[in-house]
mmCIF file of C-alpha atoms in Angstrom:
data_model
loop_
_atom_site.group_PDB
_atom_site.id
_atom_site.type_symbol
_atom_site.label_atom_id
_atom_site.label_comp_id
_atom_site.label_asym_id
_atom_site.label_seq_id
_atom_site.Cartn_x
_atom_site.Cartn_y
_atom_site.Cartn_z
ATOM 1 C CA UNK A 1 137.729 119.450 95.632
ATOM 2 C CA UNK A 2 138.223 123.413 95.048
ATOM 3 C CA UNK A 3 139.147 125.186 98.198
ATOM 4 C CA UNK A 4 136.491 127.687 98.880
ATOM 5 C CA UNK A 5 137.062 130.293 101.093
ATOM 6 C CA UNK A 6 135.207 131.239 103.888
ATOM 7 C CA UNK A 7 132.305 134.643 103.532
ATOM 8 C CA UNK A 8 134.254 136.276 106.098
ATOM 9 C CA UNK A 9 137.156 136.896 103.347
ATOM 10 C CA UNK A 10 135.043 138.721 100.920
ATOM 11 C CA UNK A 11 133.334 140.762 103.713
ATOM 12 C CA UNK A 12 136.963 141.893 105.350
ATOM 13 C CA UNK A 13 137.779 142.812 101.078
ATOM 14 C CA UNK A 14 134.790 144.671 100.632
ATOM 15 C CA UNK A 15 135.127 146.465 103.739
ATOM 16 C CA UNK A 16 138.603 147.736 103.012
ATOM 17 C CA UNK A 17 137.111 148.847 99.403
ATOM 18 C CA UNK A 18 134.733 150.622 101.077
ATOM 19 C CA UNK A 19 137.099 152.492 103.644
ATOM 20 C CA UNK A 20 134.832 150.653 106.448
ATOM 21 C CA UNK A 21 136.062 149.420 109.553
ATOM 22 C CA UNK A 22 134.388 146.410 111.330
ATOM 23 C CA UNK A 23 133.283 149.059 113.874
ATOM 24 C CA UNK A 24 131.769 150.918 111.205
ATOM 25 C CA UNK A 25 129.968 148.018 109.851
ATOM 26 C CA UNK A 26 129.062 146.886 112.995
ATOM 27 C CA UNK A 27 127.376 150.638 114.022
ATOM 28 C CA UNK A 28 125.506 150.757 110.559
ATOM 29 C CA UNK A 29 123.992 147.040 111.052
ATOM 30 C CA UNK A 30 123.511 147.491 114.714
ATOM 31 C CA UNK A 31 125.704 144.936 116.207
ATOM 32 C CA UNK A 32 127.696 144.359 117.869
ATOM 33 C CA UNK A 33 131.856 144.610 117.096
ATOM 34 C CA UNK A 34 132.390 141.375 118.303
ATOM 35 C CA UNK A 35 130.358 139.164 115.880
ATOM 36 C CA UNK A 36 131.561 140.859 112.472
ATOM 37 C CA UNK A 37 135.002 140.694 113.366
ATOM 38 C CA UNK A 38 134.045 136.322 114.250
ATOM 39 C CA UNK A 39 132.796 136.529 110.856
ATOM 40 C CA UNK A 40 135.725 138.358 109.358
ATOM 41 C CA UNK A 41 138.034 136.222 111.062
ATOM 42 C CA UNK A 42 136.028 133.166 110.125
ATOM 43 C CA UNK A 43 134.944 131.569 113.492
ATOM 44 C CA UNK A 44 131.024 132.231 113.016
ATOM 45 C CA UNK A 45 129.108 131.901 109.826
ATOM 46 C CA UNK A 46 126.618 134.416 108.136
ATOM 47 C CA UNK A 47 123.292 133.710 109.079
ATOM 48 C CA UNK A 48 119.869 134.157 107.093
ATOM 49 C CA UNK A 49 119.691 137.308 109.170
ATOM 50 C CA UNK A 50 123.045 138.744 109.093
ATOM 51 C CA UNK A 51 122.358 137.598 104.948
ATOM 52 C CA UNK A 52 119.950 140.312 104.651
ATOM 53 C CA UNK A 53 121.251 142.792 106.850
ATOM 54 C CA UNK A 54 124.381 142.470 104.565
ATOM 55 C CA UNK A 55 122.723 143.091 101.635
ATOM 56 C CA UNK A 56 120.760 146.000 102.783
ATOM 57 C CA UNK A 57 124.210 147.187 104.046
ATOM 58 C CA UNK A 58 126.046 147.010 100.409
ATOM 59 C CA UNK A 59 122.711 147.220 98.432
ATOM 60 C CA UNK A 60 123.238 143.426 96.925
ATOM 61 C CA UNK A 61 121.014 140.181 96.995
ATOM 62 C CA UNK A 62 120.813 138.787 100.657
ATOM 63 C CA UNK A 63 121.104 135.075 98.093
ATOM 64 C CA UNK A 64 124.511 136.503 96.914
ATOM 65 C CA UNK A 65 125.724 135.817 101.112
ATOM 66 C CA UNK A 66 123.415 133.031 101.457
ATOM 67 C CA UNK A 67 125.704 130.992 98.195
ATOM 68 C CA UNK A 68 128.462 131.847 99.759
ATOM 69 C CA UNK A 69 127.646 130.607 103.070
ATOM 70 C CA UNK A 70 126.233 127.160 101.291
ATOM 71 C CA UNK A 71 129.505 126.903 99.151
ATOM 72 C CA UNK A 72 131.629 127.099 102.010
ATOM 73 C CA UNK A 73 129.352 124.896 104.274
ATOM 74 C CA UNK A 74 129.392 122.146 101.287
ATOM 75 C CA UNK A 75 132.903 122.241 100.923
ATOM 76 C CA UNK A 76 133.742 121.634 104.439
ATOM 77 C CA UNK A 77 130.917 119.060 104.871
ATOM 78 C CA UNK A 78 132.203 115.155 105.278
ATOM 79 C CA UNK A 79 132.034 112.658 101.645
ATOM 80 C CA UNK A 80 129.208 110.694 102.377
ATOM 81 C CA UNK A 81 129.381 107.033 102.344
ATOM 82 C CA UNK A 82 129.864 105.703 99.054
ATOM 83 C CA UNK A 83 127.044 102.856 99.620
ATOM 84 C CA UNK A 84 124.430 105.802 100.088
ATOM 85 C CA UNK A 85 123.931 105.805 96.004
ATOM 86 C CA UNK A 86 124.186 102.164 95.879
ATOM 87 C CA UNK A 87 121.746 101.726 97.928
ATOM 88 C CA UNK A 88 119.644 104.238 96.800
ATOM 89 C CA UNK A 89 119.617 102.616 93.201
ATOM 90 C CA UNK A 90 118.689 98.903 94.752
ATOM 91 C CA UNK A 91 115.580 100.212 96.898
ATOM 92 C CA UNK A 92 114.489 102.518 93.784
ATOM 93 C CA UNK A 93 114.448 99.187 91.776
ATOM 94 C CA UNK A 94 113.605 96.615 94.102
ATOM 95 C CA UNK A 95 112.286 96.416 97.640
ATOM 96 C CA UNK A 96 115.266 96.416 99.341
ATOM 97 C CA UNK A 97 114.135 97.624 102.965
ATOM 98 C CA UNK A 98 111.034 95.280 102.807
ATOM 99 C CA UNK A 99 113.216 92.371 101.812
ATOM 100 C CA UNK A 100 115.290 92.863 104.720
ATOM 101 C CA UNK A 101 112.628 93.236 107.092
ATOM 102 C CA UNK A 102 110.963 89.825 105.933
ATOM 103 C CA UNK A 103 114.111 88.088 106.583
ATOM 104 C CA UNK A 104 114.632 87.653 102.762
ATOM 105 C CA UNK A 105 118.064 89.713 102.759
ATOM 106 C CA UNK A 106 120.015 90.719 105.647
ATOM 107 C CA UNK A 107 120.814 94.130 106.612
ATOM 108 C CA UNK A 108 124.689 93.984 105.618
ATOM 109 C CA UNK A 109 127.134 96.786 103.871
ATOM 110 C CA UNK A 110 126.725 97.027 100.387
ATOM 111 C CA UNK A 111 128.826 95.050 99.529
ATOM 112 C CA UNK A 112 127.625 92.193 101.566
ATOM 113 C CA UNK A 113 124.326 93.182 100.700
ATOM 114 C CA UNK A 114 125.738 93.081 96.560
ATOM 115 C CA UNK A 115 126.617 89.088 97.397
ATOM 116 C CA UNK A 116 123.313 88.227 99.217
ATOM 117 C CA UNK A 117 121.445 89.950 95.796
ATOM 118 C CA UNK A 118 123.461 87.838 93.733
ATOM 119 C CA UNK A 119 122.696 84.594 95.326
ATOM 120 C CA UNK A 120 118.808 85.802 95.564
ATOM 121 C CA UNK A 121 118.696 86.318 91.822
ATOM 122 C CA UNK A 122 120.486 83.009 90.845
ATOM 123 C CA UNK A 123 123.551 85.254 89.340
ATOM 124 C CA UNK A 124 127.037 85.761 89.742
ATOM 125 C CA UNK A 125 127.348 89.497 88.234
ATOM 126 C CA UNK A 126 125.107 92.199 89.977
ATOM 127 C CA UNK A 127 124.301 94.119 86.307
ATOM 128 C CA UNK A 128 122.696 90.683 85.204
ATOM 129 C CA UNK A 129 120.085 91.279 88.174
ATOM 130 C CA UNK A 130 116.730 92.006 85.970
ATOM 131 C CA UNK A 131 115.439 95.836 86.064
ATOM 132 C CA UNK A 132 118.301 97.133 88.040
ATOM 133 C CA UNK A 133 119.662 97.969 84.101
ATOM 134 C CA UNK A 134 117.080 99.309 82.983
ATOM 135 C CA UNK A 135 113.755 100.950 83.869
ATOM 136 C CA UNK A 136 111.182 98.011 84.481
ATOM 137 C CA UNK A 137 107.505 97.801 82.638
ATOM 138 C CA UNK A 138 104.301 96.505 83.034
ATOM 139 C CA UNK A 139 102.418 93.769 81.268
ATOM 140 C CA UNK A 140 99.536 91.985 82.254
ATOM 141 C CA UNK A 141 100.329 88.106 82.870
ATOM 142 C CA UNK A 142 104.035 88.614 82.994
ATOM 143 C CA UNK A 143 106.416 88.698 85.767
ATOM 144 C CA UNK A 144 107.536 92.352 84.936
ATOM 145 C CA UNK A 145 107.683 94.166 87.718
ATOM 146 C CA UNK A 146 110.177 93.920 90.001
ATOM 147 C CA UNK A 147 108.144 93.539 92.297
ATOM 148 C CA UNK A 148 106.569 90.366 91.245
ATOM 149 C CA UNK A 149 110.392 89.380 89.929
ATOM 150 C CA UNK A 150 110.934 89.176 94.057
ATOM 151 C CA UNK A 151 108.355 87.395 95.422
ATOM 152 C CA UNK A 152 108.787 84.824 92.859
ATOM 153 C CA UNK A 153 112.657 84.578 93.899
ATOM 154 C CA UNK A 154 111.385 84.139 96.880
ATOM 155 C CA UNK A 155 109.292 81.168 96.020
ATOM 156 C CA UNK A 156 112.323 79.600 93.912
ATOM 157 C CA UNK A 157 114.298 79.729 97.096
ATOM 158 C CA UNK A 158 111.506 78.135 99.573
ATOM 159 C CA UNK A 159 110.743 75.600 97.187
ATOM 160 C CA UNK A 160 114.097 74.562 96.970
ATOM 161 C CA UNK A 161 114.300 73.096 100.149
ATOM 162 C CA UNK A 162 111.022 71.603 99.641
ATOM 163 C CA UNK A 163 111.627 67.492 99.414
ATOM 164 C CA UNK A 164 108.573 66.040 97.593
ATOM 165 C CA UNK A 165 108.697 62.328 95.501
ATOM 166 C CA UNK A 166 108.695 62.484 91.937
ATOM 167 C CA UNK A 167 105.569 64.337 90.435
ATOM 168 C CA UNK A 168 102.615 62.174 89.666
ATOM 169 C CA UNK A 169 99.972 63.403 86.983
ATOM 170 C CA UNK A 170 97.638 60.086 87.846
ATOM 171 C CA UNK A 171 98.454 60.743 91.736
ATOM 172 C CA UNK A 172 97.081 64.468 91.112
ATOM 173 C CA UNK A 173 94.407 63.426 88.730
ATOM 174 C CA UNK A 174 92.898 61.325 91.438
ATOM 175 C CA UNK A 175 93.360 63.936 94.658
ATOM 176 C CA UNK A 176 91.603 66.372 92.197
ATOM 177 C CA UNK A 177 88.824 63.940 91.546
ATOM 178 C CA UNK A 178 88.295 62.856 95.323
ATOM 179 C CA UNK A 179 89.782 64.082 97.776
ATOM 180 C CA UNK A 180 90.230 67.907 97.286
ATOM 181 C CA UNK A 181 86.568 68.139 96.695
ATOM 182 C CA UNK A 182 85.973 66.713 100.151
ATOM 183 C CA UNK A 183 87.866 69.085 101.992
ATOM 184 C CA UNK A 184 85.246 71.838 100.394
ATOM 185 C CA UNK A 185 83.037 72.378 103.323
ATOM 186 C CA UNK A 186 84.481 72.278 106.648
ATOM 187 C CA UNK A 187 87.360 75.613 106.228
ATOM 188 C CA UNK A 188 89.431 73.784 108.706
ATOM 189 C CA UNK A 189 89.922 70.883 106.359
ATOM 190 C CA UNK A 190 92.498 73.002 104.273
ATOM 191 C CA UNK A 191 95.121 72.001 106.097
ATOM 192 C CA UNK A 192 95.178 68.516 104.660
ATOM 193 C CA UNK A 193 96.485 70.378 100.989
ATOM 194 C CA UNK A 194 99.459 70.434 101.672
ATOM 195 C CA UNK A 195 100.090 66.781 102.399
ATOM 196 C CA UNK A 196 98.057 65.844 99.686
ATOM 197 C CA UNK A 197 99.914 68.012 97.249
ATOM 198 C CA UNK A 198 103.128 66.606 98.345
ATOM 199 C CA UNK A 199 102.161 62.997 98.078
ATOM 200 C CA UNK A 200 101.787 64.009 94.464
ATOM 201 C CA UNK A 201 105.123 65.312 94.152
ATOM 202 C CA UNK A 202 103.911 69.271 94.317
ATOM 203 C CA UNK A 203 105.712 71.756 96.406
ATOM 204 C CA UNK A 204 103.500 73.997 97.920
ATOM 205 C CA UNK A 205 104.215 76.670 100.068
ATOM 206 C CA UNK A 206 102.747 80.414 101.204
ATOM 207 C CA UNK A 207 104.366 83.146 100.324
ATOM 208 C CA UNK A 208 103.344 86.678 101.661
ATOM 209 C CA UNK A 209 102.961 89.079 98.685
ATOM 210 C CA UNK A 210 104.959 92.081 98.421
ATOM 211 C CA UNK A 211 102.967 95.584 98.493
ATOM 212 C CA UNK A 212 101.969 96.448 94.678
ATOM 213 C CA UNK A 213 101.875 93.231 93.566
ATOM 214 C CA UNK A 214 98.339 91.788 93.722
ATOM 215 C CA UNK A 215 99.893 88.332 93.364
ATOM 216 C CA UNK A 216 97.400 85.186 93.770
ATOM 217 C CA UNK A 217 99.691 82.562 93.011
ATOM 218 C CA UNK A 218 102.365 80.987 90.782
ATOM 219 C CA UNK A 219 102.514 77.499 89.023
ATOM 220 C CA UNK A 220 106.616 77.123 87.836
ATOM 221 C CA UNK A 221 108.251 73.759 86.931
ATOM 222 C CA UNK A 222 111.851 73.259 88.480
ATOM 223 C CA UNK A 223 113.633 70.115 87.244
ATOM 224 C CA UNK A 224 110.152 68.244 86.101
ATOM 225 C CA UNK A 225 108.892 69.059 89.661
ATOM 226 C CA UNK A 226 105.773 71.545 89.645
ATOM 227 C CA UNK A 227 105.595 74.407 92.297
ATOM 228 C CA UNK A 228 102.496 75.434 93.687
ATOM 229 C CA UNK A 229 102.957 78.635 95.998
ATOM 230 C CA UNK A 230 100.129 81.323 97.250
ATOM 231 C CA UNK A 231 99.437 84.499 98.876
ATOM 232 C CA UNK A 232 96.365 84.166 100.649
ATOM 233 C CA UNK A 233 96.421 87.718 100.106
ATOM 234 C CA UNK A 234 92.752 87.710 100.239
ATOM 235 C CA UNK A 235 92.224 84.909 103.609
ATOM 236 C CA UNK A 236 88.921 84.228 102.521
ATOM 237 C CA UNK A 237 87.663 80.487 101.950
ATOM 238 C CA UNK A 238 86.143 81.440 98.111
ATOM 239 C CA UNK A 239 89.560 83.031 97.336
ATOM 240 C CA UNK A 240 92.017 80.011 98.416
ATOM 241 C CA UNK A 241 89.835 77.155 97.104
ATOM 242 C CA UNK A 242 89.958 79.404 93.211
ATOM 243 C CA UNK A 243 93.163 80.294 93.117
ATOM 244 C CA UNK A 244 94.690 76.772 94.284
ATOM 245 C CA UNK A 245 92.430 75.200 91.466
ATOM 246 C CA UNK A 246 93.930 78.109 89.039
ATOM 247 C CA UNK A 247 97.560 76.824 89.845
ATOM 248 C CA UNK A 248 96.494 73.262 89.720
ATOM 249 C CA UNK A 249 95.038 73.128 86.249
ATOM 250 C CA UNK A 250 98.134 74.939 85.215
ATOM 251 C CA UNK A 251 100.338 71.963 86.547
ATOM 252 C CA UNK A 252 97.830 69.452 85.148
ATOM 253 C CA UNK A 253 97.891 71.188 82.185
ATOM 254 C CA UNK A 254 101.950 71.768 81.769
ATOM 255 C CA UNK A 255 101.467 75.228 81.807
ATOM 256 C CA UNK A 256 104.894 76.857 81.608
ATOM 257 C CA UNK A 257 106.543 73.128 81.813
ATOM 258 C CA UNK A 258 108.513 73.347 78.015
ATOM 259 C CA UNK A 259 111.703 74.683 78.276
ATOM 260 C CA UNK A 260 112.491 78.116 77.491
ATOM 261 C CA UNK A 261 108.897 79.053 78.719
ATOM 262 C CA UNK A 262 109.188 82.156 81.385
ATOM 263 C CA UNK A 263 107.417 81.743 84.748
ATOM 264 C CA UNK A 264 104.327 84.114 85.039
ATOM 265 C CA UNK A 265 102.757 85.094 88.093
ATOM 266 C CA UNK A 266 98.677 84.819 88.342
ATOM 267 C CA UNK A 267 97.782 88.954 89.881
ATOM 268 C CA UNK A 268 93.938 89.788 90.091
ATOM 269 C CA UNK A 269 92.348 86.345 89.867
ATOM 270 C CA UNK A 270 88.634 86.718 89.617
ATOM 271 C CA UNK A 271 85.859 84.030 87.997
ATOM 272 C CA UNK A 272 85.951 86.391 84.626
ATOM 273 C CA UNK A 273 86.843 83.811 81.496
ATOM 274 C CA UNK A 274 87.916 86.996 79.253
ATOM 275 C CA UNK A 275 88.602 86.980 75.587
ATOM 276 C CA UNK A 276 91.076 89.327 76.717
ATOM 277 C CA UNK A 277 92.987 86.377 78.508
ATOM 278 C CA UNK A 278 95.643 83.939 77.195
ATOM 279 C CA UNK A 279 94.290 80.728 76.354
ATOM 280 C CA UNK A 280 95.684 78.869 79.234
ATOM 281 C CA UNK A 281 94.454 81.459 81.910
ATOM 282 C CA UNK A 282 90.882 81.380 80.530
ATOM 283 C CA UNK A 283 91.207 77.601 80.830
ATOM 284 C CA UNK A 284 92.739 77.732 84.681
ATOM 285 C CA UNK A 285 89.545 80.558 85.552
ATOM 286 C CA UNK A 286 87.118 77.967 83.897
ATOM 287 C CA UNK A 287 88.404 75.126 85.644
ATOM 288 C CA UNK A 288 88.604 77.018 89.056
ATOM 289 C CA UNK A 289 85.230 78.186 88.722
ATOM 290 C CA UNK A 290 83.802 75.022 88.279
ATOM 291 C CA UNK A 291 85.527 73.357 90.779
ATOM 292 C CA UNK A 292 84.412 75.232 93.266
ATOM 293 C CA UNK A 293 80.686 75.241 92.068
ATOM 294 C CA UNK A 294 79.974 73.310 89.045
ATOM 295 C CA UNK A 295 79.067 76.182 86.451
ATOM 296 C CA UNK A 296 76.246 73.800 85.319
ATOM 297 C CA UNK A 297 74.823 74.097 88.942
ATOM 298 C CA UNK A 298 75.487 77.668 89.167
ATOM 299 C CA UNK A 299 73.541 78.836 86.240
ATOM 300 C CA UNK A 300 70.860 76.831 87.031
ATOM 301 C CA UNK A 301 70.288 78.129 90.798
ATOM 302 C CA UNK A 302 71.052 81.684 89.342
ATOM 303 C CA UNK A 303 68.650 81.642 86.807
ATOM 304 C CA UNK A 304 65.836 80.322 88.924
ATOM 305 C CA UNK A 305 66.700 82.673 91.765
ATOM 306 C CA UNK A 306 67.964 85.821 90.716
ATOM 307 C CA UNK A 307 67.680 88.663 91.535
ATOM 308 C CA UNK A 308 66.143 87.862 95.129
ATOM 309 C CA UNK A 309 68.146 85.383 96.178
ATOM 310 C CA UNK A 310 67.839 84.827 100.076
ATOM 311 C CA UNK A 311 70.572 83.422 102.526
ATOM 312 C CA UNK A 312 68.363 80.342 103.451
ATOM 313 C CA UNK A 313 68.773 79.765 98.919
ATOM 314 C CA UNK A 314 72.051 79.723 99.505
ATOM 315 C CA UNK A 315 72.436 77.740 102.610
ATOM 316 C CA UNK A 316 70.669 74.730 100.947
ATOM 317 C CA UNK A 317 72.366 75.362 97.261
ATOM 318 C CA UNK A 318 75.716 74.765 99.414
ATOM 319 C CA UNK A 319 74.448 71.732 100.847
ATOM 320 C CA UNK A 320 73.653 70.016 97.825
ATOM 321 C CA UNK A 321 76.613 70.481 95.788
ATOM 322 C CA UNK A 322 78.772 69.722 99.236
ATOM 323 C CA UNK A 323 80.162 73.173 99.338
ATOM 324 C CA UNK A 324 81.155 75.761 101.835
ATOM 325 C CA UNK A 325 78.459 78.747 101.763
ATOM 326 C CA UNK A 326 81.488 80.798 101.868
ATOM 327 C CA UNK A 327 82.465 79.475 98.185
ATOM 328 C CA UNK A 328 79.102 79.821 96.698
ATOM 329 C CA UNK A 329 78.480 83.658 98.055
ATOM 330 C CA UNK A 330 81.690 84.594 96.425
ATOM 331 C CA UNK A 331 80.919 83.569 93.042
ATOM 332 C CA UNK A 332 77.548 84.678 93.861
ATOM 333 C CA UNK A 333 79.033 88.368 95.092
ATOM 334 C CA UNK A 334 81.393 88.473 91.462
ATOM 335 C CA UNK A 335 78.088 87.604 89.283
ATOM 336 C CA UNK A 336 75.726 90.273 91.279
ATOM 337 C CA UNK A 337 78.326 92.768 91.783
ATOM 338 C CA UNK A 338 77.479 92.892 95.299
ATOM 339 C CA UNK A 339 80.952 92.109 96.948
ATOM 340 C CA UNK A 340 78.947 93.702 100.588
ATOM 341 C CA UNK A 341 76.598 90.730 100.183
ATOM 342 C CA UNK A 342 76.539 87.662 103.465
ATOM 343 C CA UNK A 343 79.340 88.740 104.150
ATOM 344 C CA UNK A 344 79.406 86.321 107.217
ATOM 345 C CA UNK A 345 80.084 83.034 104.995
ATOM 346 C CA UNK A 346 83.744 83.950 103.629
ATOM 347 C CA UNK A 347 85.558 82.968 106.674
ATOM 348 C CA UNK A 348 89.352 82.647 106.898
ATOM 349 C CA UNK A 349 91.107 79.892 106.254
ATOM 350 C CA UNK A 350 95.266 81.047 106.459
ATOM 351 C CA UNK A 351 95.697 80.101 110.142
ATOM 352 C CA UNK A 352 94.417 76.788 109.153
ATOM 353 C CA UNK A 353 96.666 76.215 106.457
ATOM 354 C CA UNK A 354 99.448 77.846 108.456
ATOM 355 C CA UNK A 355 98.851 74.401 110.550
ATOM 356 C CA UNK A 356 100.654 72.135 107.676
ATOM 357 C CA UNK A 357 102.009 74.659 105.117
ATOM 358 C CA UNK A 358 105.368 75.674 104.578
ATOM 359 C CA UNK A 359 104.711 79.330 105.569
ATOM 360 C CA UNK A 360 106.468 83.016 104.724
ATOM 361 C CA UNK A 361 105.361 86.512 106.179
ATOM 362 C CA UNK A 362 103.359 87.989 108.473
ATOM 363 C CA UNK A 363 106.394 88.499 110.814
ATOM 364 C CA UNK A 364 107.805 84.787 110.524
ATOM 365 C CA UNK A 365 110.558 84.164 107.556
ATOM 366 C CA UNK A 366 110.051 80.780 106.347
ATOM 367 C CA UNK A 367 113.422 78.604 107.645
ATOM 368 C CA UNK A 368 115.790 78.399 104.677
ATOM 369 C CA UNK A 369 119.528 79.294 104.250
ATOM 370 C CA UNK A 370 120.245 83.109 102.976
#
């Protein structure tokens, strides 16, 4: 680095052009003897102050002192630590700090830190890490973000450590038919998924999303084996029973299962069936819909009792189709547009299904090796 001299020099050079003494400078600013010749001598710095007393002293710019107080300040100043911009370019890519504090990374050196990354992303050269290249974009239905590229990471690592039998489409098939339907009214009964989904060869877990992501869930195949993993970013009864029938009609359907096919994230779930949707996801929100209340059923209460539906409508609509209230008011709430509407019936159902679930967030890292 270029040696940069202290202010003081250029002050004792223009002083001696000038014919001044440092008593003479020091009786036309008003100071004292003692500081200019610190300054002169280079022992004290020039303040803002002294800056503009300077300049009003040899008719100049106060700035032209001030840059050559910075230049000499930055020259002296310690070389930061050469992991600052390292790090800086993870965390302005990826979540670094929020990573660490969810146990998903520890808090190393960088280089450390460069190893753990590597063995996050499944990659043994830190450039082949997606979006750390190159600037990341956005696209509905797509893991894109890198964001979204995390939490699903995330999942991959969880589920890898999940032991389940060998996936069964007819085991599925008849859970779906008989017994996942029964656990539809009482919220407590969610924590029997997880058992059941296993006996089918499904690993299931709950993942806590990642701020920006909106993530629902995920349906991924890893070695033949489906992988079921949530949010619950919405701990509501309507919202867990929809988006695990999403993600199940994606693994009864093979959704994503040919090889080749990249893993995308479900964000946003609601009961819309969009043309604007790919095929498959329109299927998955049909499917969901009606398992949770037969659409038949559903158009048929609506129609009779809309737009003065009362509470006591929907307590015995629930009854008969062996629902939860709390499922029926939120399709109810997305068809009225009333999302402030009996409020009271979408109860929460995560600390139930914390009960058998492989669980990740809210404070507690799920138990698997870094």
């Amino acid at each position: 680095m270029i040696e940069v001299p202290h202010p003081g020099e250029f002050l004792a050079e223009e002083l001696e052009c000038r014919g001044w003494s440092q008593r003479d400078l020091a009786y036309i600013l008003g100071v004292s003897e003692q500081g200019i010749t610190q300054i002169v001598n280079g022992r004290r710095g020039i303040s803002p102050e002294m800056a503009k007393a300077l300049g009003d002293a040899f008719d100049v710019n106060p700035e032209f002192f001030t840059n050559l107080q910075k230049a000499y300040d930055l020259s002296r100043a310690k070389e930061p630590d050469p992991g600052i911009a390292r790090r800086a370019q993870f965390q302005s890519v990826y979540p670094i700090r929020e990573m660490i504090r969810r146990g998903w990374l520890e808090d190393t050196d960088v280089p450390m830190l460069e190893g753990q990354l590597m063995r996050f992303f499944h990659t043994n050269d830190i450039s082949s890490i997606p979006h750390l290249a190159h600037a990341a974009k956005k696209k509905s239905y797509d893991v894109d973000t890198p964001e979204q590229l995390a939490w699903l990471y995330r999942v991959r690592q969880i589920s890898s450590e999940i032991v389940v039998p060998r996936y069964s489409k007819k085991a599925l098939e008849e859970v779906i038919k008989d017994q996942l339907p029964a656990l539809m009214t009482d919220p407590e009964e969610v924590r029997h998924v997880p058992r059941l989904l296993a006996e089918c060869g499904i690993r299931f877990a709950i993942v806590e999303h990642l701020d920006k992501t909106h993530i629902d869930g995920v349906c991924f195949w890893d070695s033949g084996q489906p992988v079921v993993a949530m949010t619950t970013r919405f701990d509501r009864i309507d919202n867990f029973w929809f988006v695990l029938w999403h993600e199940l009609t994606h693994v009864l359907n093979e959704d994503g299962k040919k090889k080749g096919t990249r893993e995308r994230v479900d964000a946003n779930l609601k009961y819309e069936i969009s043309d604007d949707l790919p095929p498959e996801e329109k299927r998955a929100n049909k499917a969901a819909a009606d398992a949770c209340v037969p659409i038949r059923e559903m158009d048929s209460f609506y129609a009779r009792k809309a737009p003065y539906i009362s509470e006591k409508d929907v307590l015995g609509f629930a009854r008969r189709i062996k629902r939860h209230p709390g499922i029926v008011v939120g399709q109810l709430q997305y068809r009225m547009d009333r999302y402030n509407w009996l409020p009271k019936y979408k109860v929460a159902v995560r600390k139930f299904i914390a009960q058998s679930a492989v669980m990740d967030g809210w404070g507690n890292p799920a138990p698997v090796s870094l």
